[in-house]
């Protein structure tokens, strides 16, 4: 009897809300394999954005799970070797997978110019808010305050190293800004907005010190009302963030040196066979970071 062919179990999107587990052909890898973390965005061509090192802005970039490009929730996956980064022996596969969100924090804090002694205000205690907290502290921020609606997420932020947390109830943006200033003992030089909520963006503008920087990380409505003049007359720089670029080497170094601990961000783990359950868990807001483990031999943290 012929040996059964190995299966490349894959989670396939057929339409909105229609996810199915199917078997796909197994890609043929090249020789001499290593344990790697992949950067999901790989340029298709060397355009003007690639030439200046900002390939994340290339309009033709390949990016996993961004139509028309397939994602990589499957047993076997082939990727551009230039965007596969070897993992040190003391960095786990799970930590390697978390380089992707960690890279958002690195890219944001780089663009914000976070440096030694800064006061930083992070709006939102979800996974992206927390990686920005971790990176800001690693880059030398003296004090970081994190705001959110959820008490449980703020508890995670405190566990991750936030100096102060503030649960938002029905305060106005100006009141939030005043409370942030009170906690930090002054206005923050950097505000990192990770929710996309109009009120949070407004609070970020009011809170940031004159000459400071507001980073827009969270994506919300296309059109929002903001006190733009309040930013303009105080020279508050407003910068956007789109994915990341040139971050994987730094992220790997931070993990290998134990400068950041991302393990606590993962609250739920599911094997690939239970991927639909994983998405339902995330949809219901039951977890912070839900991990799908595609390798049947790597189900532990």
Short mmCIF file of C-alpha atoms in Angstrom, two decimals:
data_model
loop_
_atom_site.label_atom_id
_atom_site.label_comp_id
_atom_site.label_asym_id
_atom_site.label_seq_id
_atom_site.Cartn_x
_atom_site.Cartn_y
_atom_site.Cartn_z
CA UNK A 1 0.00 0.00 0.00
CA UNK A 2 1.37 3.40 -0.97
CA UNK A 3 2.15 5.81 1.86
CA UNK A 4 -0.43 8.52 2.38
CA UNK A 5 0.60 11.89 1.02
CA UNK A 6 1.17 14.56 3.69
CA UNK A 7 -1.64 17.06 3.90
CA UNK A 8 -1.31 20.83 3.77
CA UNK A 9 -4.33 21.70 5.88
CA UNK A 10 -5.25 25.34 5.16
CA UNK A 11 -7.89 27.78 6.36
CA UNK A 12 -9.48 29.26 3.21
CA UNK A 13 -11.71 32.33 2.94
CA UNK A 14 -14.56 31.77 0.47
CA UNK A 15 -16.42 34.97 1.33
CA UNK A 16 -17.42 37.21 4.27
CA UNK A 17 -17.91 34.94 7.28
CA UNK A 18 -17.27 31.81 5.17
CA UNK A 19 -14.09 30.09 6.39
CA UNK A 20 -13.33 26.47 5.44
CA UNK A 21 -10.55 24.00 6.24
CA UNK A 22 -9.21 22.48 3.01
CA UNK A 23 -6.12 20.70 1.73
CA UNK A 24 -3.83 22.61 -0.64
CA UNK A 25 -0.74 21.41 -2.52
CA UNK A 26 2.45 21.44 -0.44
CA UNK A 27 4.93 24.06 -1.78
CA UNK A 28 8.42 22.79 -2.58
CA UNK A 29 11.01 24.39 -0.26
CA UNK A 30 14.59 25.14 -1.17
CA UNK A 31 17.57 23.34 0.42
CA UNK A 32 19.18 23.92 3.85
CA UNK A 33 16.21 24.88 6.03
CA UNK A 34 16.19 27.00 9.20
CA UNK A 35 13.68 28.08 11.82
CA UNK A 36 12.45 31.45 10.57
CA UNK A 37 9.94 34.21 11.14
CA UNK A 38 8.47 35.66 7.97
CA UNK A 39 7.75 39.30 7.26
CA UNK A 40 4.37 39.13 5.46
CA UNK A 41 5.01 42.10 3.19
CA UNK A 42 7.46 41.53 0.31
CA UNK A 43 7.93 44.01 -2.56
CA UNK A 44 7.14 42.74 -6.03
CA UNK A 45 9.36 45.35 -7.68
CA UNK A 46 12.05 47.87 -6.79
CA UNK A 47 10.05 51.09 -7.03
CA UNK A 48 10.72 54.56 -5.58
CA UNK A 49 9.43 53.53 -2.15
CA UNK A 50 11.76 50.53 -1.97
CA UNK A 51 14.70 52.71 -2.98
CA UNK A 52 14.17 54.99 0.03
CA UNK A 53 13.60 52.07 2.43
CA UNK A 54 9.84 52.53 2.79
CA UNK A 55 8.68 49.46 0.90
CA UNK A 56 5.57 49.20 3.09
CA UNK A 57 4.15 52.09 1.05
CA UNK A 58 4.67 50.39 -2.32
CA UNK A 59 1.30 50.10 -4.10
CA UNK A 60 2.31 46.76 -5.63
CA UNK A 61 3.65 45.07 -2.49
CA UNK A 62 2.73 41.44 -1.80
CA UNK A 63 1.15 41.13 1.63
CA UNK A 64 -0.15 37.92 3.17
CA UNK A 65 -3.95 37.68 3.41
CA UNK A 66 -4.51 40.99 1.63
CA UNK A 67 -6.53 40.26 -1.52
CA UNK A 68 -5.62 39.15 -4.09
CA UNK A 69 -2.76 37.57 -2.10
CA UNK A 70 -3.42 34.40 -0.09
CA UNK A 71 -2.63 34.21 3.60
CA UNK A 72 -0.53 31.64 5.45
CA UNK A 73 -2.85 29.86 7.88
CA UNK A 74 -1.74 26.47 6.60
CA UNK A 75 0.63 23.63 7.47
CA UNK A 76 3.15 24.47 4.71
CA UNK A 77 3.87 27.84 3.15
CA UNK A 78 6.45 29.20 0.70
CA UNK A 79 7.70 32.79 1.02
CA UNK A 80 10.32 35.14 -0.46
CA UNK A 81 13.64 34.13 1.14
CA UNK A 82 14.68 37.78 1.48
CA UNK A 83 11.84 38.27 3.94
CA UNK A 84 12.46 35.14 6.01
CA UNK A 85 14.53 35.86 9.13
CA UNK A 86 16.41 33.15 11.02
CA UNK A 87 15.33 32.78 14.64
CA UNK A 88 17.97 32.42 17.37
CA UNK A 89 17.80 29.21 19.38
CA UNK A 90 16.39 31.04 22.42
CA UNK A 91 13.44 32.53 20.50
CA UNK A 92 10.42 30.24 20.21
CA UNK A 93 8.16 29.85 17.19
CA UNK A 94 5.39 31.55 19.16
CA UNK A 95 7.60 34.55 19.88
CA UNK A 96 8.56 34.53 16.21
CA UNK A 97 4.91 34.77 15.22
CA UNK A 98 4.48 37.73 17.58
CA UNK A 99 7.18 39.67 15.74
CA UNK A 100 4.43 40.82 13.38
CA UNK A 101 2.46 42.85 15.96
CA UNK A 102 5.68 43.78 17.76
CA UNK A 103 6.87 45.32 14.50
CA UNK A 104 3.92 47.70 14.54
CA UNK A 105 5.19 48.99 17.88
CA UNK A 106 8.76 49.31 16.61
CA UNK A 107 7.70 51.14 13.45
CA UNK A 108 5.42 53.46 15.45
CA UNK A 109 7.94 54.32 18.15
CA UNK A 110 10.68 54.89 15.56
CA UNK A 111 8.50 57.30 13.61
CA UNK A 112 7.49 59.02 16.85
CA UNK A 113 11.10 59.40 17.95
CA UNK A 114 10.50 57.86 21.38
CA UNK A 115 13.65 58.31 23.42
CA UNK A 116 15.09 58.31 26.94
CA UNK A 117 12.97 60.12 29.49
CA UNK A 118 9.86 60.58 27.35
CA UNK A 119 6.37 60.61 28.74
CA UNK A 120 4.12 58.50 26.49
CA UNK A 121 0.33 58.22 26.30
CA UNK A 122 -1.06 55.03 24.68
CA UNK A 123 -4.75 55.02 23.75
CA UNK A 124 -6.05 51.45 23.75
CA UNK A 125 -4.91 48.35 25.65
CA UNK A 126 -5.47 45.79 22.90
CA UNK A 127 -2.55 43.81 21.41
CA UNK A 128 -1.30 46.76 19.35
CA UNK A 129 -1.53 49.15 22.28
CA UNK A 130 0.43 46.73 24.45
CA UNK A 131 3.24 46.16 21.93
CA UNK A 132 3.59 49.93 21.67
CA UNK A 133 3.83 50.04 25.47
CA UNK A 134 6.53 47.34 25.44
CA UNK A 135 8.58 49.03 22.72
CA UNK A 136 8.23 52.53 24.20
CA UNK A 137 9.56 51.27 27.54
CA UNK A 138 12.38 49.37 25.80
CA UNK A 139 13.34 52.55 23.92
CA UNK A 140 13.68 54.47 27.17
CA UNK A 141 10.30 56.04 27.89
CA UNK A 142 10.30 57.08 31.54
CA UNK A 143 6.55 56.92 32.05
CA UNK A 144 3.74 55.38 30.01
CA UNK A 145 0.03 55.76 30.71
CA UNK A 146 -2.46 53.46 28.94
CA UNK A 147 -6.19 54.13 28.59
CA UNK A 148 -9.00 51.76 27.66
CA UNK A 149 -12.67 51.01 28.31
CA UNK A 150 -11.89 47.49 29.57
CA UNK A 151 -10.66 46.91 33.11
CA UNK A 152 -9.32 43.45 32.20
CA UNK A 153 -7.25 44.83 29.34
CA UNK A 154 -5.89 47.58 31.58
CA UNK A 155 -4.86 44.90 34.07
CA UNK A 156 -2.86 43.29 31.23
CA UNK A 157 -1.30 46.68 30.46
CA UNK A 158 -0.23 47.06 34.07
CA UNK A 159 1.21 43.54 33.98
CA UNK A 160 3.11 44.46 30.80
CA UNK A 161 4.78 47.44 32.46
CA UNK A 162 2.47 50.45 32.21
CA UNK A 163 3.28 53.01 34.89
CA UNK A 164 -0.32 54.20 34.98
CA UNK A 165 -3.63 52.96 33.59
CA UNK A 166 -6.85 54.92 33.20
CA UNK A 167 -10.24 53.34 32.58
CA UNK A 168 -12.42 55.53 30.36
CA UNK A 169 -16.09 55.87 31.26
CA UNK A 170 -17.95 58.94 30.04
CA UNK A 171 -15.22 61.59 30.20
CA UNK A 172 -14.88 64.20 27.48
CA UNK A 173 -11.66 64.22 25.41
CA UNK A 174 -10.51 67.32 27.31
CA UNK A 175 -11.15 65.60 30.64
CA UNK A 176 -9.18 62.54 29.52
CA UNK A 177 -6.29 64.77 28.48
CA UNK A 178 -6.35 66.50 31.87
CA UNK A 179 -6.31 63.17 33.73
CA UNK A 180 -3.42 61.90 31.61
CA UNK A 181 -1.44 65.06 32.37
CA UNK A 182 -2.16 64.63 36.06
CA UNK A 183 -0.94 61.03 36.10
CA UNK A 184 2.24 61.79 34.16
CA UNK A 185 2.99 65.05 35.95
CA UNK A 186 2.99 66.86 32.61
CA UNK A 187 1.82 66.50 29.04
CA UNK A 188 3.27 63.55 27.10
CA UNK A 189 5.80 64.19 24.34
CA UNK A 190 4.37 61.25 22.40
CA UNK A 191 0.79 60.01 22.10
CA UNK A 192 0.13 56.69 20.35
CA UNK A 193 -3.52 56.30 19.32
CA UNK A 194 -4.36 52.62 18.73
CA UNK A 195 -8.17 52.58 18.68
CA UNK A 196 -9.23 54.64 15.67
CA UNK A 197 -12.06 56.10 17.77
CA UNK A 198 -12.85 59.75 17.09
CA UNK A 199 -12.97 60.68 20.79
CA UNK A 200 -9.59 59.02 21.39
CA UNK A 201 -7.98 60.95 18.53
CA UNK A 202 -9.42 64.16 19.97
CA UNK A 203 -8.08 63.28 23.42
CA UNK A 204 -4.68 62.58 21.87
CA UNK A 205 -4.52 66.04 20.32
CA UNK A 206 -5.55 67.75 23.54
CA UNK A 207 -3.15 65.67 25.64
CA UNK A 208 0.06 65.94 23.59
CA UNK A 209 2.49 68.64 24.67
CA UNK A 210 3.36 71.56 22.38
CA UNK A 211 5.92 70.37 19.86
CA UNK A 212 5.03 66.75 20.59
CA UNK A 213 3.91 63.96 18.28
CA UNK A 214 0.60 62.16 17.86
CA UNK A 215 0.83 58.78 16.12
CA UNK A 216 -2.29 57.45 14.39
CA UNK A 217 -2.06 53.65 14.50
CA UNK A 218 -5.68 52.54 14.87
CA UNK A 219 -7.94 52.69 11.82
CA UNK A 220 -11.51 53.91 12.27
CA UNK A 221 -13.89 55.93 10.14
CA UNK A 222 -12.49 57.55 7.01
CA UNK A 223 -13.81 60.97 8.10
CA UNK A 224 -13.44 62.18 11.71
CA UNK A 225 -13.93 65.51 13.47
CA UNK A 226 -10.76 66.62 15.26
CA UNK A 227 -9.56 69.90 16.85
CA UNK A 228 -6.97 70.41 14.13
CA UNK A 229 -6.31 74.06 14.94
CA UNK A 230 -5.49 73.05 18.52
CA UNK A 231 -2.75 70.84 17.07
CA UNK A 232 -1.58 73.40 14.50
CA UNK A 233 -1.09 76.34 16.86
CA UNK A 234 0.92 74.16 19.26
CA UNK A 235 2.94 72.47 16.49
CA UNK A 236 1.78 68.99 17.42
CA UNK A 237 2.98 66.69 14.63
CA UNK A 238 0.40 64.14 13.48
CA UNK A 239 1.88 61.06 11.79
CA UNK A 240 0.26 57.99 10.30
CA UNK A 241 1.40 54.39 10.57
CA UNK A 242 0.90 51.78 7.84
CA UNK A 243 2.13 48.32 8.74
CA UNK A 244 5.94 48.42 9.17
CA UNK A 245 9.26 48.16 7.36
CA UNK A 246 12.82 47.22 8.33
CA UNK A 247 11.70 46.01 11.76
CA UNK A 248 12.30 42.25 11.86
CA UNK A 249 16.04 42.37 12.74
CA UNK A 250 15.40 44.75 15.65
CA UNK A 251 12.41 42.71 16.85
CA UNK A 252 14.45 39.49 16.82
CA UNK A 253 17.27 41.20 18.75
CA UNK A 254 14.81 42.51 21.32
CA UNK A 255 13.32 39.05 21.83
CA UNK A 256 16.68 37.27 21.93
CA UNK A 257 18.05 39.74 24.50
CA UNK A 258 14.82 39.55 26.54
CA UNK A 259 14.37 43.32 26.21
CA UNK A 260 10.65 42.68 25.72
CA UNK A 261 8.33 39.89 26.84
CA UNK A 262 5.53 39.20 24.38
CA UNK A 263 4.51 35.80 25.73
CA UNK A 264 1.92 37.19 28.13
CA UNK A 265 0.00 38.76 25.23
CA UNK A 266 -1.26 35.32 24.14
CA UNK A 267 -4.37 34.37 26.10
CA UNK A 268 -5.75 31.55 23.91
CA UNK A 269 -4.16 28.87 21.73
CA UNK A 270 -5.89 26.65 19.17
CA UNK A 271 -4.61 23.97 16.79
CA UNK A 272 -5.27 24.65 13.10
CA UNK A 273 -8.09 22.11 13.15
CA UNK A 274 -9.95 24.44 15.55
CA UNK A 275 -9.25 27.64 13.61
CA UNK A 276 -12.94 28.52 13.31
CA UNK A 277 -13.28 28.30 17.09
CA UNK A 278 -10.26 30.60 17.39
CA UNK A 279 -11.89 33.22 15.19
CA UNK A 280 -15.14 32.98 17.17
CA UNK A 281 -13.20 33.46 20.41
CA UNK A 282 -11.55 36.58 19.01
CA UNK A 283 -14.83 37.88 17.57
CA UNK A 284 -16.51 37.59 20.98
CA UNK A 285 -13.71 39.57 22.61
CA UNK A 286 -12.85 36.68 24.93
CA UNK A 287 -9.10 36.89 24.42
CA UNK A 288 -6.36 39.45 24.00
CA UNK A 289 -4.18 37.68 21.43
CA UNK A 290 -5.55 34.42 20.02
CA UNK A 291 -2.88 32.14 18.54
CA UNK A 292 -3.54 29.48 15.88
CA UNK A 293 -0.84 26.78 15.97
CA UNK A 294 -0.36 25.34 12.48
CA UNK A 295 2.34 22.81 13.40
CA UNK A 296 0.81 19.74 15.09
CA UNK A 297 4.18 19.14 16.82
CA UNK A 298 4.31 22.65 18.31
CA UNK A 299 1.19 23.10 20.42
CA UNK A 300 2.88 24.37 23.61
CA UNK A 301 3.63 28.05 24.36
#
